[in-house]
XYZ file of N, CA, C and O in Angstrom:
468
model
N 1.049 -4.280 -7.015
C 0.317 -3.208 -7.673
C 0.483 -1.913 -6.888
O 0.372 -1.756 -5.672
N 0.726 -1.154 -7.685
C 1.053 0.534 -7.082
C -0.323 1.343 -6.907
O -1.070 1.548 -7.863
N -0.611 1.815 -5.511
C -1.558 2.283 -4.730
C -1.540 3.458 -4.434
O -0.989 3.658 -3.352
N -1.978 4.494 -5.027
C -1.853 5.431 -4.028
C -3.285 5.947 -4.287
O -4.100 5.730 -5.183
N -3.294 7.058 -2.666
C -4.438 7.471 -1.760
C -4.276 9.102 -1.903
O -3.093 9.415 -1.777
N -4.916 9.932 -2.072
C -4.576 11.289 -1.823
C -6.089 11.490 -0.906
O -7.178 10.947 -1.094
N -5.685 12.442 0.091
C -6.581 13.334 0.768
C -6.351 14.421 1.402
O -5.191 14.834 1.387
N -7.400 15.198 2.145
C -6.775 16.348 2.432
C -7.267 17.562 1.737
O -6.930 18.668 2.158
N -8.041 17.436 0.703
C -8.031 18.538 0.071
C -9.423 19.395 0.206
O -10.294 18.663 0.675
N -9.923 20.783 -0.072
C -11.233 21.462 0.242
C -11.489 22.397 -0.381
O -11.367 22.294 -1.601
N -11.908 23.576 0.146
C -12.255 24.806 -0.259
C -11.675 25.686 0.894
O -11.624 25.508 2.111
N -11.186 26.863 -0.051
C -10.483 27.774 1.309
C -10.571 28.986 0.426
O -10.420 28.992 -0.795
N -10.896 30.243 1.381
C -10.540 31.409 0.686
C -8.666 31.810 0.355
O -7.712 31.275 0.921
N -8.622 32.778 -0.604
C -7.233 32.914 -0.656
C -6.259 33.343 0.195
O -6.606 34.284 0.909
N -5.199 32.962 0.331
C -4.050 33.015 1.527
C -4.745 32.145 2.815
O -4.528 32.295 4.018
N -5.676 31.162 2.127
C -5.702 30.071 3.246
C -4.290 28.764 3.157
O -3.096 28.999 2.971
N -4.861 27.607 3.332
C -3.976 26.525 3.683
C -4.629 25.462 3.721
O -5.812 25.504 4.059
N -3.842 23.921 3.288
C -4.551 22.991 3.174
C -3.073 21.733 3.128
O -2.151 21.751 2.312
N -3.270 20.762 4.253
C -2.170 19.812 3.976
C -2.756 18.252 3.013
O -3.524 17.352 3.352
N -2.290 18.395 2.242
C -2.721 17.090 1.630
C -1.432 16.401 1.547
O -0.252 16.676 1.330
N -2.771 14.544 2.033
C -1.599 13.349 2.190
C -1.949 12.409 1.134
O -3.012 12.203 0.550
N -0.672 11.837 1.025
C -0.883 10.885 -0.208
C -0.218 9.385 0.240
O 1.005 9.285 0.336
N -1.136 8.190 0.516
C -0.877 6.875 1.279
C -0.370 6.346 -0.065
O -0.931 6.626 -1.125
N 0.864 5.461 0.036
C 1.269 4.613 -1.226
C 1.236 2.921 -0.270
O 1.287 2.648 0.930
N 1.124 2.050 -1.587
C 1.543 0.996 -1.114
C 1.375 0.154 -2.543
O 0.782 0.376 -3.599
N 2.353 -1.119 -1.937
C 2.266 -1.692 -3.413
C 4.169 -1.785 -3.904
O 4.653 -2.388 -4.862
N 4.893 -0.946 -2.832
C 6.274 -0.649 -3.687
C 6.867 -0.619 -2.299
O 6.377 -0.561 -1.171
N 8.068 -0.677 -2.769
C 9.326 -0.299 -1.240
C 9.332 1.344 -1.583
O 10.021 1.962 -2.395
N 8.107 1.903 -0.476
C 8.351 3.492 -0.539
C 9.455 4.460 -0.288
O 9.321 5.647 -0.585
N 10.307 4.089 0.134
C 11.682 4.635 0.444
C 12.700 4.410 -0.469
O 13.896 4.650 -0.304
N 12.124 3.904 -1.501
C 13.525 3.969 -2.503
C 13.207 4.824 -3.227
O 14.187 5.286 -3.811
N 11.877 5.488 -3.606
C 11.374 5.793 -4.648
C 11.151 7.651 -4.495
O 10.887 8.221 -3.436
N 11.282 8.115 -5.417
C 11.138 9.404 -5.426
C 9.391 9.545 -5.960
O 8.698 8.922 -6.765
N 9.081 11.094 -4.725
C 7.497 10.645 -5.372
C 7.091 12.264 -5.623
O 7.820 13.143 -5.163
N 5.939 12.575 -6.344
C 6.268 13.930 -7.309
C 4.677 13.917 -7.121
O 3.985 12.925 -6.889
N 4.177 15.480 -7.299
C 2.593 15.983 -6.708
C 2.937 16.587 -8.400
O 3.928 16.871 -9.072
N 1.451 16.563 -8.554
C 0.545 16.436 -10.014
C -0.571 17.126 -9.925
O -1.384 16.558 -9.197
N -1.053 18.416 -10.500
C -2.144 18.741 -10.663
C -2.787 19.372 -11.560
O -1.983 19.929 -12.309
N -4.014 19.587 -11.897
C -5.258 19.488 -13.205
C -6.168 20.547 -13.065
O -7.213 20.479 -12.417
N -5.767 21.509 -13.670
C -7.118 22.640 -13.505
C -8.017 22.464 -14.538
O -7.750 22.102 -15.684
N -9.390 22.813 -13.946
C -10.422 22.705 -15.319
C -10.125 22.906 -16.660
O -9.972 24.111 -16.864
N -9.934 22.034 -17.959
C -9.960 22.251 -19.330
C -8.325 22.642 -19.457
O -7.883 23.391 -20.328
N -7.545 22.011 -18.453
C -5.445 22.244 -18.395
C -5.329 20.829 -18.530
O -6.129 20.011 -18.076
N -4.248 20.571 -19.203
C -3.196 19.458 -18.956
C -2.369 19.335 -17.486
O -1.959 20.260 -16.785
N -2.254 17.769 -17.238
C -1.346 17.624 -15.616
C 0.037 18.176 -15.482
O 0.945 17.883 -16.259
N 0.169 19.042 -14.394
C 0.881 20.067 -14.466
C 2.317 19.149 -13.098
O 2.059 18.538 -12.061
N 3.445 19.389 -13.611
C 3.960 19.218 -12.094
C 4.447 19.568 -11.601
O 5.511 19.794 -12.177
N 4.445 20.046 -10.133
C 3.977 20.628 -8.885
C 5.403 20.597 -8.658
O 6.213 21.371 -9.168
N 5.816 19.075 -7.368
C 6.752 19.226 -6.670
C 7.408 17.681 -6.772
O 6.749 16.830 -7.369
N 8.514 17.374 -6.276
C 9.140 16.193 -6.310
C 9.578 16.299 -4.805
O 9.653 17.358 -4.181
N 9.924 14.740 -4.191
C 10.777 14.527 -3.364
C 10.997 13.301 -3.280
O 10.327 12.276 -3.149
N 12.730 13.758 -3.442
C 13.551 11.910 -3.995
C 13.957 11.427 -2.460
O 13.868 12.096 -1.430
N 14.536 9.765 -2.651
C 14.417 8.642 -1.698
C 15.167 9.612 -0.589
O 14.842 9.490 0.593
N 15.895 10.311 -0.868
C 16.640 11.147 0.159
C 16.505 12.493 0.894
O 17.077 12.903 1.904
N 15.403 13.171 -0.056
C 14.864 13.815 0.910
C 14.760 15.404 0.126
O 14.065 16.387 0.382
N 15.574 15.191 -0.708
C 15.641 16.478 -1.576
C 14.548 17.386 -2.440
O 14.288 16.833 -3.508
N 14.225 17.963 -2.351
C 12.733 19.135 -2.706
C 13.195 19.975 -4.135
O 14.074 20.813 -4.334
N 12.313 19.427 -4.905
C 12.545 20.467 -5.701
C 10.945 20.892 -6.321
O 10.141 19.971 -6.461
N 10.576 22.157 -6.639
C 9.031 22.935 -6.941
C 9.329 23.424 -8.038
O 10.428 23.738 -8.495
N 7.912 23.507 -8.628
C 7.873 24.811 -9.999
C 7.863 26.033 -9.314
O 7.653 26.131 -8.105
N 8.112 27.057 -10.152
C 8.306 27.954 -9.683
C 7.119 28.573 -9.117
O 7.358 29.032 -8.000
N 5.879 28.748 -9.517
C 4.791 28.971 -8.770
C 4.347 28.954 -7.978
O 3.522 29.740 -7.512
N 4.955 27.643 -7.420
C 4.813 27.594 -5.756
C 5.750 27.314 -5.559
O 5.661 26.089 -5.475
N 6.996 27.647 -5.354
C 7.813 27.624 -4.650
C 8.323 28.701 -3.627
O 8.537 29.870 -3.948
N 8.481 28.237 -2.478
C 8.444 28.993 -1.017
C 6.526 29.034 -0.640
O 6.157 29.289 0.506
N 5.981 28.882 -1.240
C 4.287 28.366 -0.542
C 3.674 27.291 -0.438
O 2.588 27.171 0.130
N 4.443 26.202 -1.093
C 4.338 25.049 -0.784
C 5.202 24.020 -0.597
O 6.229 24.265 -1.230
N 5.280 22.789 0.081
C 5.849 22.394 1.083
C 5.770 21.009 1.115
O 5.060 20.504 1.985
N 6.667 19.936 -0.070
C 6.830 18.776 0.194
C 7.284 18.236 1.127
O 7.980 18.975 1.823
N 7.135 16.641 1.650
C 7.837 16.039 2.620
C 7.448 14.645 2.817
O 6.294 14.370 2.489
N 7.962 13.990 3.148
C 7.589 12.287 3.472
C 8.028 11.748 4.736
O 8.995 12.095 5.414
N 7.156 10.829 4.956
C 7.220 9.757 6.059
C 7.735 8.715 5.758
O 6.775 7.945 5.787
N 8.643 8.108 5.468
C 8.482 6.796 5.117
C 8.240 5.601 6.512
O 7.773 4.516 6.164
N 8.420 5.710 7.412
C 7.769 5.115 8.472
C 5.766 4.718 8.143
O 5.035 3.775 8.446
N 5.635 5.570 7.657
C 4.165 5.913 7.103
C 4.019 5.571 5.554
O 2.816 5.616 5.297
N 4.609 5.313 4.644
C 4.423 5.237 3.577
C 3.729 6.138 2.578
O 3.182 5.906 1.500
N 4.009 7.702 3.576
C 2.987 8.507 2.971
C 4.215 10.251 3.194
O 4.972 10.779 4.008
N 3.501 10.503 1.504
C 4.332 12.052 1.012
C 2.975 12.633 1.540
O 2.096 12.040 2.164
N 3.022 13.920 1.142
C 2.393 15.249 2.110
C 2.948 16.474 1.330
O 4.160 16.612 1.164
N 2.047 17.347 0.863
C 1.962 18.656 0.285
C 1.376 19.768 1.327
O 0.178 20.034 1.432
N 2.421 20.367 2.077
C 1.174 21.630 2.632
C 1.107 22.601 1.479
O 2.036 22.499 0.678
N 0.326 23.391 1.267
C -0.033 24.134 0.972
C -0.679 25.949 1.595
O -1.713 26.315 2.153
N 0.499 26.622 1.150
C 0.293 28.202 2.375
C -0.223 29.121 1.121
O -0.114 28.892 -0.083
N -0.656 29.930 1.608
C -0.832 31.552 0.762
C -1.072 30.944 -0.528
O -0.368 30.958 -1.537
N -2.886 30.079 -0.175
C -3.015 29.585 -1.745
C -3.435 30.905 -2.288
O -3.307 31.967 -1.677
N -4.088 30.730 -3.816
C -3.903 31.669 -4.975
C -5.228 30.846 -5.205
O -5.509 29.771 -4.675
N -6.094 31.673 -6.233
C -7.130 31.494 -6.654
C -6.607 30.107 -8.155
O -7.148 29.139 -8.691
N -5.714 30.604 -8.226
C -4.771 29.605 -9.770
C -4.183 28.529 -9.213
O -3.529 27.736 -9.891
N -4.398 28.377 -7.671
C -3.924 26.806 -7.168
C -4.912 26.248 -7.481
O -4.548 25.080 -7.617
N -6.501 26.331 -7.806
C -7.393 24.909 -7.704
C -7.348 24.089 -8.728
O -7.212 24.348 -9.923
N -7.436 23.370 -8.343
C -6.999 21.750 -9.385
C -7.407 20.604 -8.953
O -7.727 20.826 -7.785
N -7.580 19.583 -9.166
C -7.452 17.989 -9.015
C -5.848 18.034 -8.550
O -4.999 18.465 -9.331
N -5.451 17.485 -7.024
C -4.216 17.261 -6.929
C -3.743 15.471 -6.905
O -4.401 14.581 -6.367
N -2.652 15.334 -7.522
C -2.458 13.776 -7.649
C -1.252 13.501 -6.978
O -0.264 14.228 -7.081
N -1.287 12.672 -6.422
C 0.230 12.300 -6.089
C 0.840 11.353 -6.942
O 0.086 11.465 -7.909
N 1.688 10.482 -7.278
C 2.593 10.104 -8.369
C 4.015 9.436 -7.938
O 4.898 10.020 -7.308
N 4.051 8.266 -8.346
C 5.065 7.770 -8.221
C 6.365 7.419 -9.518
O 6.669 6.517 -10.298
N 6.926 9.078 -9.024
C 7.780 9.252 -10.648
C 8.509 10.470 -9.579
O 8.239 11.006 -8.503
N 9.856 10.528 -10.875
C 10.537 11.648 -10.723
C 10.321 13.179 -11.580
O 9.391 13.451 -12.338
N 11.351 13.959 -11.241
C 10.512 15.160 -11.413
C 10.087 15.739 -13.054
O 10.481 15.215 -14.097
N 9.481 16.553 -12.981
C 8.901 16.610 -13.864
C 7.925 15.548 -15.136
O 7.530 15.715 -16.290
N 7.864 14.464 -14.125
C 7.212 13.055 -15.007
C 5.557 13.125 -15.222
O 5.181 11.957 -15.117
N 4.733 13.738 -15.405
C 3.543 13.283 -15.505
C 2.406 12.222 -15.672
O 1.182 12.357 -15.666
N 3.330 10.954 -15.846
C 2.279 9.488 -16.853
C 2.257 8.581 -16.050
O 1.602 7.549 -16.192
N 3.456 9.035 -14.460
C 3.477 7.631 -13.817
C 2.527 7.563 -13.264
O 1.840 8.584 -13.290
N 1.944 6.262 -12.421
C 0.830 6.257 -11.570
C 0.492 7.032 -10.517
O 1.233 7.395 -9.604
N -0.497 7.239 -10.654
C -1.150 8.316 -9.383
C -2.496 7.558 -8.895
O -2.800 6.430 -9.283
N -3.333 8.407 -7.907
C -4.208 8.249 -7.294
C -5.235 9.059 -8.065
O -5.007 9.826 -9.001
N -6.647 8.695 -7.399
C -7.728 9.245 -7.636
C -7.864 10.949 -7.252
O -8.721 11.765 -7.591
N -6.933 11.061 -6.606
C -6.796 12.669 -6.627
C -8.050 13.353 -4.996
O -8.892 12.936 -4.200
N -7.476 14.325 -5.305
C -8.188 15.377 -3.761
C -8.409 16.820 -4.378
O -7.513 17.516 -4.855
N -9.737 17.149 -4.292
C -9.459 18.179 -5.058
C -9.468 19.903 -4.597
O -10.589 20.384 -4.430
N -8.633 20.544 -4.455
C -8.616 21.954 -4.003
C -9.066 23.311 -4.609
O -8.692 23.643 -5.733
N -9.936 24.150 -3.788
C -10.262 24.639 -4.622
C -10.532 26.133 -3.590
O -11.133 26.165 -2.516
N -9.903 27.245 -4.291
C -9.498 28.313 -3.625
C -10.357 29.779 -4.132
O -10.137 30.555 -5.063
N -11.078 29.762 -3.409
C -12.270 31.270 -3.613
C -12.643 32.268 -2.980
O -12.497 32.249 -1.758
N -13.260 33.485 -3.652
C -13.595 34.081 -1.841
C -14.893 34.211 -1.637
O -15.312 34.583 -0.541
């Protein structure tokens, strides 16, 4: 059964920062490409960022160059930093075990961020 954990997430004024981690288990995490997911009040799940078994990054354009996929697989765990948030980053963030642009695969209970002043 596919597991995942997200944490990490808070309240920050804007052009703060926030690293959120996402624990998987349940799968051979290193084969798998794993993709960040997130939900603003009364929005559909939006997606964020991908990073496949090899290491490759790809973002929406919104955040791209301010945020910051990456994985452990020693750890079984992907990781979103997050720089120079925006008041339009807060959301429910999910992590996801899918490729990019996939929204339906399994995720976690989510971490939720939320950016004010």
């Amino acid at each position: 059964e596919v597991l995942l954990v997200e944490s990490g997430g808070g309240s920050v004024q804007p052009g703060g920062s926030l690293r959120l981690s996402c624990a998987a288990s349940g799968f051979v995490f290193s084969d798998f490409s794993m993709s960040w997911l997130r939900q603003a009040p009364g929005k559909g799940l939006e997606w964020v960022s991908t990073i496949d078994n090899g290491g490759a990054e790809i973002y929406r354009p919104s955040v791209n160059g301010r945020f910051t996929i990456s994985r452990d697989n020693a750890k079984n765990t992907v990781y979103l930093q997050l720089n120079s948030l925006k008041t339009e980053d807060s959301a429910m963030y999910y992590c996801t075990k899918a490729n990019t642009y996939i929204v339906n695969g399994p995720r976690g209970q989510g971490t939720q961020v939320t950016v004010s002043s």
